[in-house]
């Protein structure tokens, strides 16, 4: 179908997102189907939403061009993939340094999600590492070495589950 890792890659130029056109019921059905199975064929998508293959193909391409679909990827069982330690790490950062910090976090292979948030801290990161020793090294030698990071707090994940879209 399509390939890509999802999300913005650090080597891509950053610019304004295209304005997304309004979604109709068929677009929403396509999105729901692709969330369940990103490897679904154009034929199966077309059959499921009751449109021609050409129409399904055009709609999926439009959703990609509009930035509604950011990419296709696999949901990973991190423990089975050799990443036995997961944590959410909160960061307090220097005011107005989000872009600088974000660019450095994007280069960390351990980070799977980063977000600028409101509240008692500024940034939330989800990381996966081989073990607690690697997690400790990530926090102490990589994150705390970023000059704009004022403080960190690590929340260990004991168990996690990706929620599947409704059937």
Coordinates of N, CA, C and O in Angstrom, one line a residue:
X1 N 0.8 -1.2 0.0 CA 0.0 0.0 0.0 C 0.9 1.2 0.0 O 1.2 1.7 -1.0
X2 N 1.3 1.7 1.1 CA 2.2 2.9 1.2 C 3.2 2.6 2.3 O 3.0 1.7 3.1
X3 N 4.3 3.2 2.2 CA 5.3 3.0 3.2 C 5.7 4.3 3.9 O 5.4 5.4 3.4
X4 N 6.3 4.1 5.1 CA 6.8 5.3 5.8 C 6.7 5.0 7.3 O 6.1 4.0 7.7
X5 N 7.3 5.8 8.1 CA 7.4 5.5 9.5 C 6.3 6.2 10.3 O 6.2 6.0 11.5
X6 N 5.6 7.1 9.6 CA 4.6 7.9 10.4 C 5.3 9.1 11.0 O 6.4 9.1 11.5
X7 N 4.6 10.2 11.1 CA 5.2 11.4 11.7 C 6.2 12.1 10.9 O 6.5 11.7 9.7
X8 N 6.7 13.2 11.4 CA 7.7 14.0 10.7 C 9.1 13.4 10.9 O 9.4 13.1 12.0
X9 N 9.8 13.3 9.9 CA 11.2 12.9 10.0 C 12.1 14.1 10.1 O 11.9 15.1 9.5
X10 N 13.2 13.9 10.9 CA 14.1 15.1 11.1 C 14.7 15.6 9.9 O 15.1 16.7 9.8
X11 N 14.9 14.7 8.8 CA 15.6 15.2 7.6 C 14.6 15.8 6.6 O 15.0 16.3 5.6
X12 N 13.3 15.9 6.9 CA 12.4 16.6 6.1 C 12.3 18.1 6.4 O 12.3 18.4 7.6
X13 N 12.1 18.9 5.4 CA 11.9 20.3 5.7 C 10.6 20.5 6.5 O 9.6 19.8 6.2
X14 N 10.7 21.4 7.4 CA 9.5 21.6 8.2 C 8.8 22.9 7.7 O 9.4 23.9 7.5
X15 N 7.5 22.7 7.4 CA 6.7 23.8 6.9 C 5.3 23.7 7.4 O 5.0 22.8 8.1
X16 N 4.4 24.6 7.0 CA 3.1 24.6 7.5 C 2.4 23.3 6.9 O 2.6 22.9 5.8
X17 N 1.5 22.7 7.7 CA 0.8 21.5 7.3 C -0.2 22.0 6.2 O -0.8 23.1 6.4
X18 N -0.5 21.2 5.2 CA -1.5 21.6 4.3 C -2.9 21.6 5.0 O -3.1 20.9 5.9
X19 N -3.8 22.5 4.4 CA -5.1 22.5 5.0 C -5.9 21.3 4.6 O -6.0 21.0 3.4
X20 N -6.4 20.6 5.5 CA -7.1 19.3 5.2 C -8.5 19.7 4.8 O -9.2 20.5 5.4
X21 N -8.9 19.0 3.7 CA -10.3 19.1 3.3 C -11.2 18.4 4.2 O -10.8 17.5 4.9
X22 N -12.5 18.8 4.3 CA -13.4 18.1 5.2 C -13.5 16.6 4.9 O -13.4 16.2 3.7
X23 N -13.6 15.8 5.9 CA -13.8 14.4 5.8 C -15.3 14.0 5.7 O -16.1 14.5 6.5
X24 N -15.6 13.1 4.8 CA -17.0 12.6 4.8 C -17.0 11.2 5.5 O -16.0 10.7 6.0
X25 N -18.1 10.6 5.5 CA -18.3 9.3 6.2 C -17.4 8.2 5.5 O -16.8 7.4 6.2
X26 N -17.2 8.2 4.2 CA -16.4 7.3 3.5 C -14.9 7.5 4.0 O -14.2 6.5 4.3
X27 N -14.4 8.7 4.0 CA -13.1 9.0 4.5 C -12.9 8.5 5.9 O -11.8 7.8 6.2
X28 N -13.8 8.7 6.8 CA -13.7 8.2 8.2 C -13.7 6.7 8.2 O -13.0 6.1 9.0
X29 N -14.5 6.0 7.4 CA -14.5 4.6 7.3 C -13.1 4.1 6.9 O -12.6 3.1 7.4
X30 N -12.6 4.7 5.9 CA -11.2 4.4 5.4 C -10.2 4.5 6.5 O -9.4 3.6 6.7
X31 N -10.2 5.6 7.2 CA -9.3 5.8 8.3 C -9.4 4.8 9.4 O -8.4 4.3 9.9
X32 N -10.6 4.5 9.7 CA -10.9 3.4 10.8 C -10.3 2.1 10.3 O -9.7 1.4 11.1
X33 N -10.5 1.8 9.0 CA -10.1 0.5 8.5 C -8.5 0.4 8.5 O -7.9 -0.6 8.9
X34 N -7.9 1.5 8.1 CA -6.4 1.6 8.0 C -5.8 1.6 9.4 O -4.7 1.1 9.6
X35 N -6.5 2.2 10.4 CA -6.0 2.1 11.8 C -6.0 0.7 12.3 O -5.0 0.3 13.0
X36 N -6.9 -0.1 11.9 CA -7.0 -1.5 12.3 C -5.9 -2.3 11.5 O -5.3 -3.2 12.1
X37 N -5.8 -2.0 10.2 CA -4.9 -2.8 9.4 C -4.3 -1.9 8.3 O -4.8 -1.7 7.3
X38 N -3.1 -1.4 8.6 CA -2.4 -0.5 7.7 C -1.9 -1.2 6.5 O -1.5 -0.5 5.5
X39 N -2.0 -2.5 6.5 CA -1.5 -3.3 5.3 C -2.7 -3.7 4.4 O -2.5 -4.4 3.5
X40 N -3.9 -3.2 4.7 CA -5.1 -3.5 3.9 C -4.9 -3.1 2.5 O -4.3 -2.1 2.2
X41 N -5.3 -4.0 1.5 CA -5.1 -3.7 0.1 C -6.2 -2.7 -0.3 O -7.2 -2.5 0.3
X42 N -5.9 -2.0 -1.4 CA -6.8 -1.0 -2.0 C -8.1 -1.7 -2.3 O -9.2 -1.2 -2.0
X43 N -8.0 -2.9 -2.8 CA -9.2 -3.7 -3.2 C -10.1 -3.9 -1.9 O -11.3 -3.7 -2.0
X44 N -9.5 -4.4 -0.8 CA -10.3 -4.6 0.4 C -10.9 -3.4 1.0 O -12.0 -3.4 1.5
X45 N -10.1 -2.3 0.9 CA -10.6 -1.0 1.4 C -11.8 -0.6 0.5 O -12.9 -0.2 1.0
X46 N -11.7 -0.7 -0.8 CA -12.8 -0.3 -1.7 C -14.0 -1.1 -1.5 O -15.2 -0.6 -1.4
X47 N -13.9 -2.4 -1.3 CA -15.0 -3.3 -1.0 C -15.7 -2.9 0.3 O -16.9 -2.9 0.4
X48 N -14.9 -2.7 1.3 CA -15.4 -2.4 2.6 C -16.2 -1.1 2.7 O -17.2 -1.0 3.4
X49 N -15.8 -0.1 2.0 CA -16.5 1.2 2.0 C -17.4 1.4 0.8 O -17.9 2.5 0.7
X50 N -17.5 0.4 0.0 CA -18.4 0.4 -1.2 C -18.1 1.6 -2.2 O -19.0 2.3 -2.6
X51 N -16.8 1.6 -2.6 CA -16.4 2.6 -3.7 C -15.5 1.8 -4.6 O -15.1 0.7 -4.3
X52 N -15.3 2.4 -5.8 CA -14.4 1.7 -6.8 C -12.9 1.7 -6.2 O -12.6 2.5 -5.3
X53 N -12.1 0.9 -6.8 CA -10.7 0.8 -6.4 C -10.0 2.2 -6.7 O -9.2 2.7 -5.9
X54 N -10.4 2.8 -7.9 CA -9.8 4.1 -8.2 C -10.2 5.1 -7.2 O -9.4 6.0 -6.8
X55 N -11.4 5.1 -6.8 CA -11.9 6.1 -5.8 C -11.2 5.9 -4.5 O -10.8 6.9 -3.8
X56 N -11.1 4.6 -4.0 CA -10.4 4.4 -2.8 C -8.9 4.8 -2.8 O -8.4 5.5 -1.9
X57 N -8.3 4.5 -3.9 CA -6.9 4.9 -4.1 C -6.7 6.5 -4.1 O -5.9 7.0 -3.4
X58 N -7.6 7.1 -4.8 CA -7.6 8.6 -4.8 C -7.8 9.2 -3.4 O -7.2 10.2 -3.0
X59 N -8.8 8.6 -2.7 CA -9.1 9.1 -1.3 C -7.9 8.9 -0.4 O -7.6 9.8 0.4
X60 N -7.3 7.7 -0.4 CA -6.2 7.5 0.4 C -5.0 8.4 0.1 O -4.4 9.0 1.0
X61 N -4.8 8.6 -1.2 CA -3.7 9.6 -1.6 C -4.0 11.0 -1.1 O -3.1 11.7 -0.6
X62 N -5.3 11.4 -1.2 CA -5.7 12.7 -0.7 C -5.5 12.9 0.8 O -5.0 13.9 1.3
X63 N -5.9 11.8 1.5 CA -5.7 11.8 3.0 C -4.2 11.9 3.3 O -3.8 12.6 4.3
X64 N -3.3 11.3 2.6 CA -1.9 11.4 2.8 C -1.4 12.8 2.4 O -0.7 13.4 3.2
X65 N -1.8 13.3 1.3 CA -1.4 14.6 0.8 C -1.8 15.7 1.8 O -1.1 16.7 2.0
X66 N -3.0 15.6 2.4 CA -3.6 16.5 3.3 C -3.0 16.4 4.7 O -3.3 17.2 5.6
X67 N -2.1 15.4 4.9 CA -1.5 15.2 6.2 C -2.4 14.6 7.2 O -2.1 14.5 8.4
X68 N -3.6 14.1 6.8 CA -4.5 13.3 7.7 C -3.8 12.0 8.1 O -3.7 11.6 9.2
X69 N -3.3 11.3 7.1 CA -2.6 10.0 7.3 C -1.1 10.5 7.2 O -0.6 11.0 6.2
X70 N -0.4 10.3 8.4 CA 1.0 10.7 8.5 C 1.9 9.6 8.1 O 3.1 9.8 7.9
X71 N 1.5 8.3 8.0 CA 2.3 7.3 7.6 C 1.7 5.9 8.0 O 0.6 5.9 8.6
X72 N 2.4 4.9 7.7 CA 2.0 3.5 8.0 C 3.1 2.9 8.8 O 4.3 3.0 8.5
X73 N 2.8 2.1 9.8 CA 3.8 1.4 10.5 C 3.3 0.2 11.3 O 2.1 -0.2 11.1
X74 N 4.1 -0.4 12.0 CA 3.8 -1.6 12.8 C 3.7 -1.3 14.3 O 4.4 -0.4 14.8
X75 N 2.7 -1.9 15.0 CA 2.7 -1.8 16.4 C 3.6 -2.9 17.0 O 3.5 -4.0 16.7
X76 N 4.5 -2.4 17.8 CA 5.6 -3.3 18.3 C 5.4 -3.7 19.7 O 5.0 -2.9 20.6
X77 N 5.6 -4.9 20.0 CA 5.7 -5.4 21.4 C 7.1 -5.2 21.8 O 8.0 -5.9 21.5
X78 N 7.4 -4.1 22.6 CA 8.7 -3.6 22.9 C 9.5 -4.7 23.7 O 10.7 -4.8 23.5
X79 N 8.8 -5.3 24.6 CA 9.5 -6.3 25.5 C 10.0 -7.5 24.6 O 11.2 -7.9 24.7
X80 N 9.2 -8.0 23.7 CA 9.6 -9.1 22.8 C 10.7 -8.6 21.8 O 11.4 -9.4 21.3
X81 N 10.7 -7.3 21.5 CA 11.7 -6.7 20.6 C 13.0 -6.4 21.3 O 13.9 -5.7 20.8
X82 N 13.2 -6.8 22.6 CA 14.4 -6.6 23.3 C 14.5 -5.2 24.0 O 15.6 -4.8 24.4
X83 N 13.4 -4.6 24.2 CA 13.3 -3.3 24.9 C 12.5 -3.5 26.1 O 11.3 -3.1 26.2
X84 N 13.1 -4.1 27.1 CA 12.4 -4.4 28.4 C 12.0 -3.3 29.3 O 11.3 -3.6 30.3
X85 N 12.6 -2.1 29.1 CA 12.3 -1.0 30.0 C 11.6 0.1 29.2 O 12.1 0.5 28.2
X86 N 10.4 0.5 29.7 CA 9.7 1.7 29.1 C 9.4 2.7 30.2 O 9.2 2.3 31.4
X87 N 9.4 3.9 29.8 CA 9.2 5.0 30.8 C 8.6 6.2 30.1 O 8.9 6.5 28.9
X88 N 7.8 6.9 30.8 CA 7.4 8.3 30.4 C 8.3 9.2 31.2 O 8.5 9.0 32.4
X89 N 8.9 10.1 30.5 CA 9.8 11.1 31.1 C 9.3 12.5 30.9 O 9.0 12.8 29.8
X90 N 9.2 13.2 32.0 CA 8.7 14.6 31.9 C 10.0 15.5 32.0 O 10.9 15.2 32.7
X91 N 9.9 16.6 31.2 CA 11.0 17.6 31.2 C 10.5 18.9 31.5 O 9.4 19.3 31.0
X92 N 11.2 19.7 32.3 CA 11.0 21.1 32.4 C 12.1 21.7 31.6 O 13.3 21.3 31.7
X93 N 11.7 22.7 30.7 CA 12.7 23.2 29.8 C 12.7 24.7 29.9 O 11.8 25.3 30.4
X94 N 13.8 25.3 29.4 CA 13.9 26.8 29.3 C 12.8 27.3 28.4 O 12.5 26.7 27.4
X95 N 12.2 28.4 28.9 CA 11.1 29.0 28.1 C 11.6 29.3 26.7 O 12.7 29.8 26.4
X96 N 10.7 29.0 25.7 CA 10.9 29.3 24.3 C 12.0 28.4 23.7 O 12.5 28.7 22.7
X97 N 12.3 27.2 24.3 CA 13.3 26.4 23.7 C 12.7 25.1 23.2 O 13.5 24.2 22.8
X98 N 11.4 25.0 23.0 CA 10.7 23.8 22.6 C 11.3 23.3 21.3 O 11.7 22.1 21.1
X99 N 11.5 24.1 20.3 CA 12.0 23.6 18.9 C 13.4 23.1 19.0 O 13.7 22.0 18.4
X100 N 14.2 23.7 19.8 CA 15.6 23.2 20.0 C 15.6 21.8 20.7 O 16.2 20.9 20.2
X101 N 14.8 21.7 21.8 CA 14.7 20.5 22.5 C 14.1 19.4 21.6 O 14.6 18.3 21.6
X102 N 13.0 19.7 21.0 CA 12.3 18.8 20.1 C 13.3 18.2 19.1 O 13.3 17.0 18.8
X103 N 14.1 19.0 18.4 CA 15.0 18.6 17.4 C 16.0 17.6 18.0 O 16.4 16.6 17.3
X104 N 16.5 17.8 19.2 CA 17.4 16.9 19.8 C 16.7 15.6 20.2 O 17.3 14.5 20.1
X105 N 15.5 15.7 20.7 CA 14.7 14.4 21.1 C 14.4 13.6 19.9 O 14.4 12.3 20.0
X106 N 14.1 14.2 18.8 CA 13.8 13.4 17.5 C 15.0 12.5 17.1 O 14.8 11.5 16.5
X107 N 16.2 12.9 17.5 CA 17.4 12.1 17.1 C 17.7 11.0 18.1 O 18.6 10.2 17.8
X108 N 16.9 10.8 19.1 CA 17.1 9.8 20.1 C 16.3 8.5 19.7 O 15.0 8.6 19.7
X109 N 16.9 7.5 19.3 CA 16.2 6.3 18.8 C 15.3 5.7 19.9 O 14.3 5.0 19.6
X110 N 15.6 5.9 21.2 CA 14.8 5.4 22.3 C 13.4 6.1 22.4 O 12.5 5.5 23.0
X111 N 13.3 7.3 21.9 CA 12.1 8.0 22.0 C 11.1 7.6 21.0 O 11.4 7.6 19.8
X112 N 9.9 7.2 21.4 CA 8.8 6.8 20.5 C 7.7 7.9 20.4 O 6.9 7.8 19.4
X113 N 7.6 8.8 21.3 CA 6.6 9.8 21.3 C 7.1 11.0 22.1 O 7.6 10.8 23.2
X114 N 6.9 12.2 21.5 CA 7.3 13.4 22.3 C 6.1 14.4 22.1 O 5.4 14.4 21.1
X115 N 5.9 15.1 23.2 CA 4.7 16.1 23.2 C 5.1 17.3 24.0 O 5.6 17.2 25.1
X116 N 4.7 18.5 23.5 CA 4.8 19.7 24.3 C 3.4 19.8 25.0 O 2.4 19.7 24.4
X117 N 3.4 19.9 26.3 CA 2.2 19.8 27.1 C 2.1 21.0 28.1 O 3.0 21.7 28.2
X118 N 0.9 21.1 28.6 CA 0.7 22.2 29.7 C 0.7 21.5 31.0 O 0.6 20.3 31.1
X119 N 0.9 22.3 32.1 CA 0.8 21.8 33.4 C 2.1 22.0 34.2 O 2.9 23.0 33.9
X120 N 2.5 21.0 35.0 CA 3.6 21.2 35.9 C 5.0 20.9 35.2 O 6.0 21.2 35.7
X121 N 4.9 20.4 34.0 CA 6.1 20.2 33.2 C 5.8 20.6 31.8 O 4.7 20.9 31.4
X122 N 6.8 20.6 30.9 CA 6.7 21.2 29.6 C 6.6 20.1 28.5 O 6.0 20.3 27.5
X123 N 7.4 19.0 28.7 CA 7.5 18.0 27.6 C 7.3 16.6 28.2 O 7.7 16.4 29.3
X124 N 6.6 15.8 27.5 CA 6.4 14.4 27.9 C 7.0 13.5 26.8 O 6.7 13.7 25.6
X125 N 7.8 12.6 27.2 CA 8.5 11.6 26.2 C 8.2 10.2 26.6 O 8.3 9.9 27.8
X126 N 7.8 9.4 25.7 CA 7.7 7.9 25.9 C 9.0 7.3 25.3 O 9.3 7.5 24.1
X127 N 9.7 6.6 26.1 CA 11.0 5.9 25.7 C 10.9 4.4 25.9 O 10.2 4.0 26.8
X128 N 11.7 3.7 25.1 CA 11.8 2.3 25.3 C 13.3 2.0 25.2 O 14.0 2.4 24.2
X129 N 13.9 1.3 26.2 CA 15.3 0.9 26.2 C 15.4 -0.6 26.5 O 14.5 -1.3 27.0
X130 N 16.7 -1.1 26.3 CA 17.0 -2.5 26.6 C 16.6 -2.9 28.0 O 16.0 -3.9 28.2
X131 N 17.1 -2.1 28.9 CA 16.9 -2.4 30.4 C 17.0 -1.1 31.2 O 17.1 0.0 30.7
X132 N 16.9 -1.3 32.5 CA 16.9 -0.1 33.4 C 18.2 0.6 33.4 O 18.3 1.8 33.5
X133 N 19.3 -0.1 33.2 CA 20.6 0.5 33.1 C 20.7 1.4 31.9 O 21.2 2.5 32.0
X134 N 20.2 1.0 30.7 CA 20.1 1.8 29.5 C 19.2 3.0 29.7 O 19.5 4.1 29.3
X135 N 18.1 2.8 30.4 CA 17.2 3.9 30.8 C 17.9 4.9 31.6 O 17.8 6.1 31.4
X136 N 18.6 4.5 32.6 CA 19.4 5.4 33.5 C 20.4 6.2 32.7 O 20.5 7.4 32.8
X137 N 21.1 5.6 31.8 CA 22.1 6.2 30.9 C 21.4 7.3 30.0 O 21.9 8.4 29.8
X138 N 20.2 6.9 29.5 CA 19.5 7.8 28.6 C 19.2 9.1 29.4 O 19.4 10.2 28.9
X139 N 18.6 8.9 30.6 CA 18.2 10.1 31.4 C 19.5 10.9 31.8 O 19.5 12.1 31.7
X140 N 20.5 10.2 32.4 CA 21.6 11.0 33.0 C 22.6 11.5 32.0 O 23.1 12.6 32.2
X141 N 22.8 10.8 30.9 CA 23.8 11.3 30.0 C 23.3 11.9 28.7 O 24.0 12.7 28.0
X142 N 22.1 11.6 28.3 CA 21.5 12.2 27.1 C 20.6 13.4 27.4 O 20.8 14.5 27.0
X143 N 19.5 13.1 28.2 CA 18.5 14.1 28.4 C 19.0 15.2 29.3 O 18.8 16.4 29.0
X144 N 19.6 14.9 30.4 CA 20.1 15.9 31.3 C 21.3 16.7 30.8 O 21.7 17.7 31.3
X145 N 21.9 16.2 29.7 CA 23.0 16.9 29.0 C 22.5 18.0 28.0 O 23.3 18.8 27.6
X146 N 21.2 17.9 27.7 CA 20.7 19.0 26.9 C 20.6 20.3 27.7 O 19.9 20.4 28.7
X147 N 21.3 21.3 27.2 CA 21.4 22.6 28.0 C 20.1 23.2 28.4 O 19.9 23.8 29.4
X148 N 19.1 23.0 27.5 CA 17.8 23.7 27.7 C 16.9 22.9 28.7 O 15.8 23.3 29.1
X149 N 17.3 21.7 29.1 CA 16.5 20.8 30.0 C 16.9 21.3 31.4 O 18.0 21.1 31.9
X150 N 15.9 21.7 32.1 CA 16.1 22.2 33.5 C 16.0 21.1 34.5 O 16.7 21.0 35.5
X151 N 15.0 20.1 34.3 CA 14.8 19.0 35.2 C 14.1 17.9 34.4 O 13.4 18.1 33.4
X152 N 14.2 16.7 35.0 CA 13.5 15.5 34.4 C 12.8 14.7 35.6 O 13.3 14.8 36.7
X153 N 11.8 14.0 35.2 CA 11.2 13.1 36.2 C 10.8 11.8 35.3 O 10.2 11.9 34.3
X154 N 11.2 10.7 35.8 CA 11.0 9.4 35.1 C 9.9 8.6 35.8 O 9.9 8.4 37.0
X155 N 8.9 8.2 35.0 CA 7.8 7.4 35.4 C 7.9 6.0 34.7 O 7.7 5.9 33.5
X156 N 8.3 5.0 35.5 CA 8.5 3.6 34.9 C 7.1 3.1 34.5 O 6.1 3.2 35.2
X157 N 7.1 2.4 33.3 CA 5.9 1.7 32.8 C 6.1 0.3 33.3 O 7.0 -0.4 32.9
X158 N 5.1 -0.2 34.1 CA 5.1 -1.6 34.5 C 4.4 -2.5 33.5 O 4.7 -3.7 33.4
X159 N 3.4 -2.0 32.9 CA 2.6 -2.8 31.9 C 2.0 -1.8 31.0 O 1.5 -0.7 31.4
X160 N 1.9 -2.1 29.7 CA 1.3 -1.2 28.7 C 0.5 -2.0 27.7 O 0.7 -3.2 27.5
X161 N -0.5 -1.3 27.1 CA -1.3 -1.9 26.1 C -1.8 -0.9 25.1 O -2.3 0.2 25.5
X162 N -1.5 -1.2 23.8 CA -2.1 -0.3 22.8 C -3.5 -0.6 22.6 O -3.9 -1.8 22.5
X163 N -4.3 0.4 22.6 CA -5.8 0.3 22.4 C -6.1 0.2 21.0 O -5.7 1.0 20.2
X164 N -6.8 -0.9 20.6 CA -7.2 -1.1 19.2 C -8.5 -0.2 18.9 O -9.3 0.0 19.8
X165 N -8.6 0.3 17.7 CA -9.8 1.0 17.3 C -11.0 0.1 17.4 O -10.9 -1.1 17.3
X166 N -12.2 0.6 17.7 CA -13.4 -0.2 17.8 C -13.6 -0.9 16.6 O -13.4 -0.5 15.5
X167 N -14.1 -2.1 16.7 CA -14.4 -3.0 15.6 C -15.6 -2.5 14.8 O -16.4 -1.8 15.3

